Amino acid sequence: MTRYDRAETTARIFRAAVQEFAEHGIAGARVDRIAADADAGKALIYTYFGDKEALFAAVLRSRMTELAEAVVLRPDRVGEFVGDLFDFMTANPDVLRLVSQEALHLPPDAVPDFAERRDHYAGKTRAVAEAQAAGLVDPALEPSFVVLSLMGLVSWFVAAPQITRLVLDEPDGADLRRRYRQHLVEVARRMLTPGG
């Protein structure tokens, strides 16, 4: 008889839910598919997570926490932030898909963990303001706009690979990603440099 391991079962459910929500969104995701992919009972998912929306919120919370821990915007590395973000997003495209699904299905003020996530981005904005005070970033730029612009530089490459292919006219691969990452960091540095 196999010993039941709640942590392992929860991890399987979670992995299956990430894929299901990233692929089908909140409305299209099916708990029975998550259960089948996780080799877990549907009732168990409801027991552990509540309803489908609560499961989506848990998935999004976890993936956003991973992103926040992996990609830190420091005042002395504002330009490099975009490269770090590019690395994370290309390695974890489900994160941008989950955020896109959230945007399609929830009003901005109703997103899971709104206050905590807003505070997280406020920290990034403060880092840009600190970089401006240190003379590393053009003080004429609005710090919150800088944060949003840097995040936007990465989005299209990850969110719409077909557009990337059409514009660049070459298939995705390690060399393209290396060159594009280098380009992003250089664009960010030039965009942010005082008097640049």
XYZ file of N, CA and C in Angstrom:
588
model
N 0.839 -1.185 0.000
C 0.000 0.000 0.000
C 0.886 1.251 0.000
N 0.585 2.202 -0.853
C 1.351 3.427 -0.959
C 0.937 4.393 0.139
N 1.934 4.972 0.789
C 1.668 5.936 1.852
C 1.217 7.259 1.229
N 0.180 7.851 1.772
C -0.337 9.123 1.282
C 0.585 10.252 1.731
N 0.955 11.100 0.818
C 1.834 12.229 1.111
C 1.117 13.507 0.684
N 0.585 14.225 1.671
C -0.194 15.427 1.370
C 0.640 16.467 0.622
N 1.874 16.670 1.046
C 2.724 17.676 0.397
C 2.952 17.333 -1.072
N 3.225 16.066 -1.358
C 3.461 15.654 -2.748
C 2.176 15.775 -3.568
N 1.053 15.397 -2.984
C -0.226 15.514 -3.690
C -0.545 16.979 -3.981
N -0.335 17.837 -2.991
C -0.569 19.266 -3.182
C 0.332 19.816 -4.279
N 1.585 19.394 -4.295
C 2.527 19.849 -5.329
C 2.073 19.402 -6.720
N 1.580 18.163 -6.827
C 1.088 17.674 -8.126
C -0.128 18.477 -8.578
N -1.040 18.734 -7.644
C -2.229 19.534 -7.962
C -1.800 20.922 -8.433
N -0.856 21.480 -7.716
C -0.395 22.820 -8.036
C 0.232 22.881 -9.424
N 1.111 21.936 -9.737
C 1.753 21.904 -11.062
C 0.713 21.758 -12.171
N -0.251 20.888 -11.951
C -1.308 20.691 -12.948
C -2.163 21.952 -13.091
N -2.423 22.627 -11.974
C -3.236 23.845 -12.008
C -2.517 24.974 -12.740
N -1.213 25.094 -12.538
C -0.448 26.121 -13.257
C -0.633 25.937 -14.753
N -0.452 24.716 -15.226
C -0.582 24.441 -16.661
C -2.009 24.663 -17.153
N -2.972 24.207 -16.384
C -4.379 24.334 -16.786
C -4.797 25.803 -16.884
N -4.476 26.591 -15.864
C -4.860 28.002 -15.884
C -4.089 28.780 -16.947
N -2.817 28.475 -17.118
C -2.023 29.174 -18.133
C -2.557 28.886 -19.530
N -3.014 27.667 -19.737
C -3.499 27.272 -21.062
C -4.947 27.675 -21.319
N -5.801 27.541 -20.297
C -7.245 27.719 -20.515
C -7.854 28.928 -19.809
N -7.097 29.595 -18.960
C -7.631 30.737 -18.230
C -8.514 30.309 -17.072
N -9.050 31.288 -16.386
C -9.893 31.009 -15.222
C -11.207 30.370 -15.662
N -11.855 30.959 -16.640
C -13.161 30.455 -17.075
C -13.057 29.094 -17.744
N -12.016 28.882 -18.527
C -11.894 27.634 -19.281
C -11.240 26.489 -18.534
N -10.594 26.794 -17.428
C -9.935 25.738 -16.651
C -10.978 24.795 -16.063
N -10.622 23.520 -16.014
C -11.547 22.516 -15.473
C -10.867 21.761 -14.340
N -11.537 21.739 -13.220
C -10.989 21.068 -12.044
C -10.831 19.577 -12.302
N -11.710 18.976 -13.093
C -11.568 17.543 -13.371
C -10.296 17.257 -14.176
N -9.908 18.166 -15.075
C -8.642 17.976 -15.811
C -7.448 18.138 -14.883
N -7.530 19.114 -13.984
C -6.451 19.300 -13.008
C -6.312 18.046 -12.164
N -7.438 17.520 -11.695
C -7.419 16.305 -10.873
C -6.816 15.136 -11.642
N -7.216 14.961 -12.886
C -6.685 13.857 -13.695
C -5.186 14.015 -13.923
N -4.752 15.227 -14.275
C -3.327 15.471 -14.514
C -2.497 15.311 -13.246
N -3.104 15.601 -12.103
C -2.392 15.513 -10.828
C -2.521 14.143 -10.180
N -3.314 13.267 -10.801
C -3.591 11.960 -10.212
C -4.118 12.127 -8.782
N -5.115 13.016 -8.673
C -5.723 13.316 -7.377
C -7.233 13.392 -7.558
N -7.945 13.196 -6.505
C -9.395 13.292 -6.565
C -9.852 14.737 -6.658
N -10.902 14.949 -7.425
C -11.473 16.288 -7.580
C -11.896 16.859 -6.222
N -12.488 16.017 -5.386
C -12.931 16.465 -4.062
C -11.751 16.942 -3.219
N -10.609 16.302 -3.412
C -9.410 16.682 -2.673
C -8.978 18.107 -3.033
N -9.105 18.461 -4.288
C -8.750 19.815 -4.723
C -9.641 20.836 -4.026
N -10.934 20.552 -3.978
C -11.848 21.469 -3.300
C -11.550 21.531 -1.805
N -11.164 20.409 -1.223
C -10.822 20.380 0.202
C -9.585 21.230 0.479
N -8.556 21.081 -0.336
C -7.299 21.799 -0.127
C -7.384 23.281 -0.482
N -8.083 23.595 -1.561
C -8.020 24.954 -2.097
C -9.345 25.708 -2.097
N -10.455 25.057 -1.837
C -11.750 25.719 -1.936
C -12.236 25.645 -3.369
N -12.682 26.742 -3.919
C -13.199 26.726 -5.286
C -12.094 26.990 -6.318
N -12.486 26.970 -7.576
C -11.540 27.140 -8.683
C -10.854 28.507 -8.621
N -11.600 29.543 -8.256
C -11.030 30.887 -8.177
C -9.981 30.968 -7.076
N -10.228 30.285 -5.960
C -9.241 30.265 -4.873
C -7.987 29.506 -5.294
N -8.164 28.450 -6.068
C -7.015 27.713 -6.590
C -6.219 28.601 -7.542
N -6.903 29.331 -8.423
C -6.209 30.256 -9.317
C -5.436 31.294 -8.510
N -6.065 31.854 -7.483
C -5.393 32.862 -6.651
C -4.149 32.277 -5.990
N -4.231 31.030 -5.520
C -3.072 30.381 -4.894
C -1.953 30.163 -5.906
N -2.323 29.733 -7.100
C -1.340 29.517 -8.168
C -0.663 30.840 -8.523
N -1.452 31.865 -8.743
C -0.907 33.165 -9.122
C -0.024 33.726 -8.009
N -0.484 33.622 -6.773
C 0.290 34.112 -5.624
C 1.660 33.445 -5.583
N 1.678 32.157 -5.745
C 2.936 31.424 -5.681
C 3.879 31.806 -6.816
N 3.352 31.866 -8.021
C 4.201 32.197 -9.174
C 4.697 33.648 -9.094
N 3.862 34.565 -8.626
C 4.288 35.956 -8.485
C 5.331 36.098 -7.376
N 5.209 35.300 -6.326
C 6.217 35.306 -5.263
C 7.549 34.805 -5.798
N 7.507 33.740 -6.601
C 8.740 33.237 -7.220
C 9.380 34.311 -8.091
N 8.583 35.005 -8.862
C 9.089 36.085 -9.708
C 9.721 37.183 -8.855
N 9.023 37.599 -7.806
C 9.526 38.678 -6.946
C 10.850 38.306 -6.287
N 10.981 37.044 -5.900
C 12.220 36.602 -5.254
C 13.361 36.452 -6.256
N 13.039 36.095 -7.482
C 14.072 35.847 -8.491
C 14.541 37.118 -9.192
N 13.675 38.101 -9.297
C 13.991 39.306 -10.072
C 13.815 40.531 -9.173
N 14.935 41.022 -8.685
C 14.929 42.151 -7.760
C 15.428 43.394 -8.494
N 14.713 44.482 -8.336
C 15.152 45.748 -8.924
C 15.936 46.501 -7.851
N 17.248 46.605 -8.069
C 18.113 47.312 -7.124
C 18.512 48.658 -7.730
N 18.684 49.674 -6.900
C 19.034 50.994 -7.427
C 20.294 51.006 -8.293
N 21.260 50.152 -7.985
C 22.512 50.141 -8.750
C 22.445 49.239 -9.984
N 21.293 48.600 -10.224
C 21.155 47.685 -11.366
C 19.813 47.869 -12.076
N 19.356 49.077 -12.205
C 18.041 49.301 -12.809
C 18.010 48.804 -14.250
N 19.030 49.084 -15.034
C 19.060 48.620 -16.424
C 19.113 47.112 -16.533
N 19.881 46.476 -15.647
C 20.018 45.021 -15.683
C 18.738 44.303 -15.247
N 17.873 45.016 -14.531
C 16.598 44.434 -14.110
C 15.842 43.847 -15.297
N 15.845 44.560 -16.417
C 15.104 44.089 -17.588
C 15.702 42.781 -18.109
N 17.020 42.623 -18.044
C 17.650 41.363 -18.453
C 17.286 40.229 -17.518
N 17.288 40.513 -16.221
C 16.898 39.493 -15.237
C 15.439 39.084 -15.429
N 14.594 40.069 -15.689
C 13.180 39.786 -15.925
C 13.003 38.958 -17.197
N 13.740 39.298 -18.239
C 13.690 38.538 -19.488
C 14.089 37.084 -19.242
N 15.167 36.871 -18.492
C 15.608 35.504 -18.184
C 14.512 34.722 -17.472
N 13.900 35.340 -16.463
C 12.859 34.649 -15.706
C 11.650 34.354 -16.587
N 11.205 35.347 -17.334
C 9.987 35.176 -18.131
C 10.169 34.182 -19.273
N 11.336 34.157 -19.903
C 11.531 33.179 -20.975
C 11.647 31.771 -20.407
N 12.154 31.643 -19.183
C 12.233 30.330 -18.538
C 10.891 29.910 -17.939
N 10.019 30.877 -17.675
C 8.731 30.621 -17.012
C 7.598 31.352 -17.732
N 7.333 31.018 -18.988
C 6.315 31.764 -19.737
C 4.909 31.646 -19.148
N 4.687 30.649 -18.316
C 3.361 30.510 -17.704
C 3.021 31.705 -16.828
N 4.016 32.368 -16.252
C 3.742 33.499 -15.364
C 3.046 34.619 -16.133
N 3.572 34.965 -17.285
C 2.943 36.018 -18.086
C 1.570 35.568 -18.594
N 1.430 34.291 -18.904
C 0.118 33.783 -19.338
C -0.896 33.886 -18.199
N -0.464 33.540 -16.984
C -1.367 33.628 -15.834
C -1.792 35.074 -15.585
N -0.845 35.997 -15.667
C -1.169 37.413 -15.477
C -2.103 37.890 -16.589
N -1.887 37.420 -17.797
C -2.774 37.782 -18.911
C -4.177 37.244 -18.682
N -4.281 36.018 -18.199
C -5.597 35.438 -17.898
C -6.284 36.231 -16.793
N -5.514 36.615 -15.798
C -6.058 37.437 -14.719
C -6.621 38.740 -15.292
N -5.874 39.373 -16.192
C -6.312 40.640 -16.788
C -7.592 40.474 -17.602
N -7.738 39.327 -18.250
C -8.928 39.080 -19.057
C -10.180 38.856 -18.218
N -10.008 38.315 -17.021
C -11.165 37.853 -16.254
C -11.477 38.647 -14.992
N -10.562 39.504 -14.554
C -10.796 40.225 -13.304
C -10.568 41.719 -13.497
N -11.412 42.549 -12.876
C -11.143 43.986 -12.920
C -9.858 44.287 -12.135
N -9.126 45.339 -12.492
C -7.840 45.610 -11.848
C -7.875 45.642 -10.321
N -8.924 46.202 -9.741
C -8.984 46.294 -8.282
C -9.402 44.994 -7.605
N -9.757 43.974 -8.382
C -10.225 42.709 -7.805
C -9.201 41.588 -7.939
N -7.974 41.913 -8.348
C -6.980 40.853 -8.520
C -6.585 40.288 -7.160
N -6.226 39.006 -7.107
C -5.812 38.412 -5.838
C -4.612 39.155 -5.246
N -4.644 39.343 -3.945
C -3.529 39.954 -3.212
C -3.190 41.353 -3.723
N -4.211 42.111 -4.064
C -4.013 43.438 -4.661
C -3.068 44.308 -3.832
N -3.333 44.453 -2.538
C -2.531 45.361 -1.705
C -1.073 44.915 -1.626
N -0.857 43.623 -1.444
C 0.514 43.115 -1.345
C 1.262 43.311 -2.659
N 0.607 43.044 -3.751
C 1.250 43.204 -5.053
C 1.514 44.680 -5.360
N 0.583 45.535 -5.008
C 0.789 46.977 -5.200
C 2.002 47.437 -4.388
N 2.111 46.954 -3.146
C 3.250 47.319 -2.300
C 4.564 46.813 -2.887
N 4.533 45.635 -3.475
C 5.731 45.085 -4.111
C 6.209 46.017 -5.227
N 5.294 46.442 -6.080
C 5.670 47.334 -7.174
C 6.064 48.719 -6.662
N 5.479 49.152 -5.557
C 5.893 50.421 -4.949
C 7.357 50.335 -4.511
N 7.784 49.154 -4.062
C 9.194 48.958 -3.709
C 10.099 49.111 -4.921
N 9.661 48.605 -6.054
C 10.437 48.768 -7.293
C 10.501 50.246 -7.688
N 9.395 50.947 -7.520
C 9.363 52.377 -7.822
C 10.320 53.137 -6.903
N 10.359 52.756 -5.620
C 11.298 53.394 -4.686
C 12.746 53.133 -5.098
N 13.026 51.925 -5.593
C 14.389 51.607 -6.043
C 14.797 52.514 -7.204
N 13.877 52.783 -8.110
C 14.175 53.696 -9.223
C 14.416 55.105 -8.682
N 13.590 55.552 -7.740
C 13.776 56.885 -7.148
C 15.134 56.977 -6.451
N 15.549 55.904 -5.785
C 16.875 55.877 -5.147
C 17.972 55.960 -6.205
N 17.781 55.274 -7.306
C 18.758 55.334 -8.399
C 18.826 56.750 -8.975
N 17.689 57.417 -9.045
C 17.678 58.802 -9.517
C 18.438 59.706 -8.545
N 18.198 59.516 -7.255
C 18.882 60.325 -6.238
C 20.393 60.108 -6.274
N 20.814 58.910 -6.667
C 22.243 58.588 -6.761
C 22.842 59.006 -8.104
N 22.025 59.580 -8.984
C 22.516 60.026 -10.283
C 22.652 58.918 -11.312
N 22.028 57.771 -11.064
C 22.142 56.625 -11.964
C 21.030 56.556 -13.002
N 19.917 57.206 -12.713
C 18.763 57.213 -13.614
C 18.318 58.666 -13.791
N 17.943 59.003 -14.994
C 17.503 60.351 -15.336
C 16.391 60.803 -14.385
N 16.616 61.896 -13.644
C 15.609 62.354 -12.688
C 14.354 62.934 -13.349
N 14.413 63.188 -14.651
C 13.234 63.716 -15.349
C 12.174 62.642 -15.579
N 12.564 61.380 -15.411
C 11.629 60.273 -15.649
C 10.813 59.992 -14.395
N 9.550 59.672 -14.583
C 8.687 59.318 -13.456
C 8.987 57.872 -13.050
N 9.395 57.632 -11.782
C 9.839 56.297 -11.372
C 8.846 55.168 -11.658
N 7.576 55.391 -11.397
C 6.604 54.311 -11.642
C 6.477 54.019 -13.135
N 6.618 55.047 -13.977
C 6.589 54.831 -15.422
C 7.810 54.036 -15.869
N 8.948 54.274 -15.224
C 10.161 53.513 -15.543
C 9.929 52.032 -15.270
N 9.362 51.721 -14.110
C 9.102 50.317 -13.758
C 8.184 49.677 -14.791
N 7.088 50.331 -15.109
C 6.141 49.780 -16.079
C 6.781 49.642 -17.459
N 7.583 50.606 -17.853
C 8.254 50.545 -19.160
C 9.234 49.385 -19.231
N 10.011 49.176 -18.175
C 10.969 48.071 -18.167
C 10.253 46.730 -18.260
N 9.157 46.591 -17.530
C 8.400 45.338 -17.612
C 7.828 45.161 -19.013
N 7.379 46.249 -19.608
C 6.811 46.182 -20.948
C 7.821 45.782 -22.012
N 9.091 46.128 -21.820
C 10.115 45.758 -22.797
C 10.203 44.247 -22.993
N 9.916 43.505 -21.950
C 10.040 42.043 -21.990
C 8.786 41.369 -22.536
N 7.648 41.966 -22.313
C 6.368 41.279 -22.507
C 6.135 40.692 -23.889
N 6.327 41.456 -24.953
C 5.955 40.969 -26.279
C 6.732 39.734 -26.695
N 8.008 39.695 -26.379
C 8.823 38.541 -26.766
C 8.236 37.255 -26.184
N 7.773 37.336 -24.933
C 7.257 36.155 -24.233
C 5.784 35.913 -24.538
N 4.991 36.971 -24.534
C 3.541 36.826 -24.667
C 3.091 36.473 -26.074
N 3.834 36.921 -27.063
C 3.400 36.720 -28.449
C 4.569 36.228 -29.304
N 4.954 34.960 -29.129
C 6.100 34.443 -29.889
C 5.896 34.533 -31.401
N 4.650 34.517 -31.845
C 4.399 34.634 -33.282
C 4.775 36.026 -33.785
N 4.547 37.051 -32.976
C 4.937 38.409 -33.356
C 6.463 38.514 -33.381
N 7.107 37.925 -32.390
C 8.573 37.906 -32.359
C 9.113 37.276 -33.636
N 8.534 36.167 -34.035
C 8.974 35.456 -35.248
C 8.732 36.308 -36.493
N 7.576 36.966 -36.551
C 7.258 37.808 -37.708
C 8.188 39.017 -37.808
N 8.431 39.663 -36.686
C 9.252 40.875 -36.692
C 10.726 40.553 -36.918
N 11.226 39.557 -36.206
C 12.661 39.255 -36.276
C 13.022 38.321 -37.418
N 12.037 37.624 -37.939
C 12.236 36.710 -39.064
C 13.327 35.673 -38.804
N 13.343 35.177 -37.576
C 14.224 34.057 -37.249
C 13.587 33.272 -36.110
N 13.819 31.968 -36.082
C 13.202 31.149 -35.039
C 13.806 31.429 -33.665
N 13.000 31.205 -32.649
C 13.456 31.359 -31.271
C 14.557 30.339 -31.000
N 15.485 30.716 -30.191
C 16.573 29.821 -29.815
C 17.514 30.531 -28.863
N 18.509 29.805 -28.363
C 19.427 30.345 -27.366
C 20.171 31.582 -27.875
N 20.625 31.551 -29.130
C 21.368 32.694 -29.661
C 20.477 33.930 -29.775
N 19.259 33.758 -30.265
C 18.334 34.886 -30.371
C 18.041 35.458 -28.985
N 17.789 34.600 -28.030
C 17.488 35.070 -26.674
C 18.681 35.818 -26.075
N 19.876 35.311 -26.292
C 21.074 35.975 -25.775
C 21.202 37.374 -26.383
N 21.050 37.462 -27.691
C 21.171 38.749 -28.383
C 20.062 39.717 -27.973
N 18.840 39.204 -27.857
C 17.728 40.085 -27.496
C 17.870 40.568 -26.055
N 18.311 39.694 -25.167
C 18.539 40.093 -23.773
C 19.564 41.217 -23.724
N 20.658 41.042 -24.430
C 21.713 42.052 -24.487
C 21.146 43.378 -25.016
N 20.323 43.286 -26.035
C 19.671 44.464 -26.609
C 18.777 45.152 -25.571
N 17.970 44.376 -24.856
C 17.068 44.953 -23.855
C 17.831 45.722 -22.791
N 18.903 45.120 -22.285
C 19.691 45.772 -21.238
C 20.289 47.074 -21.770
N 20.806 47.043 -22.991
C 21.388 48.253 -23.580
C 20.322 49.325 -23.808
N 19.160 48.937 -24.302
C 18.061 49.896 -24.492
C 17.681 50.521 -23.149
N 17.549 49.695 -22.122
C 17.179 50.206 -20.801
C 18.233 51.175 -20.275
N 19.490 50.812 -20.402
C 20.561 51.700 -19.921
C 20.522 53.045 -20.645
N 20.396 53.008 -21.964
C 20.377 54.258 -22.734
C 19.138 55.094 -22.411
N 18.022 54.416 -22.237
C 16.767 55.097 -21.948
C 16.829 55.800 -20.588
N 17.528 55.194 -19.640
C 17.503 55.681 -18.267
C 18.660 56.600 -17.904
N 19.718 56.584 -18.680
C 20.913 57.360 -18.348
C 20.602 58.854 -18.299
N 21.033 59.525 -17.226
C 20.814 60.973 -17.163
C 21.430 61.672 -18.377
N 20.649 62.522 -19.003
C 21.116 63.244 -20.178
C 21.211 62.381 -21.417
N 20.712 61.120 -21.318
C 20.804 60.170 -22.429
C 19.771 60.417 -23.439
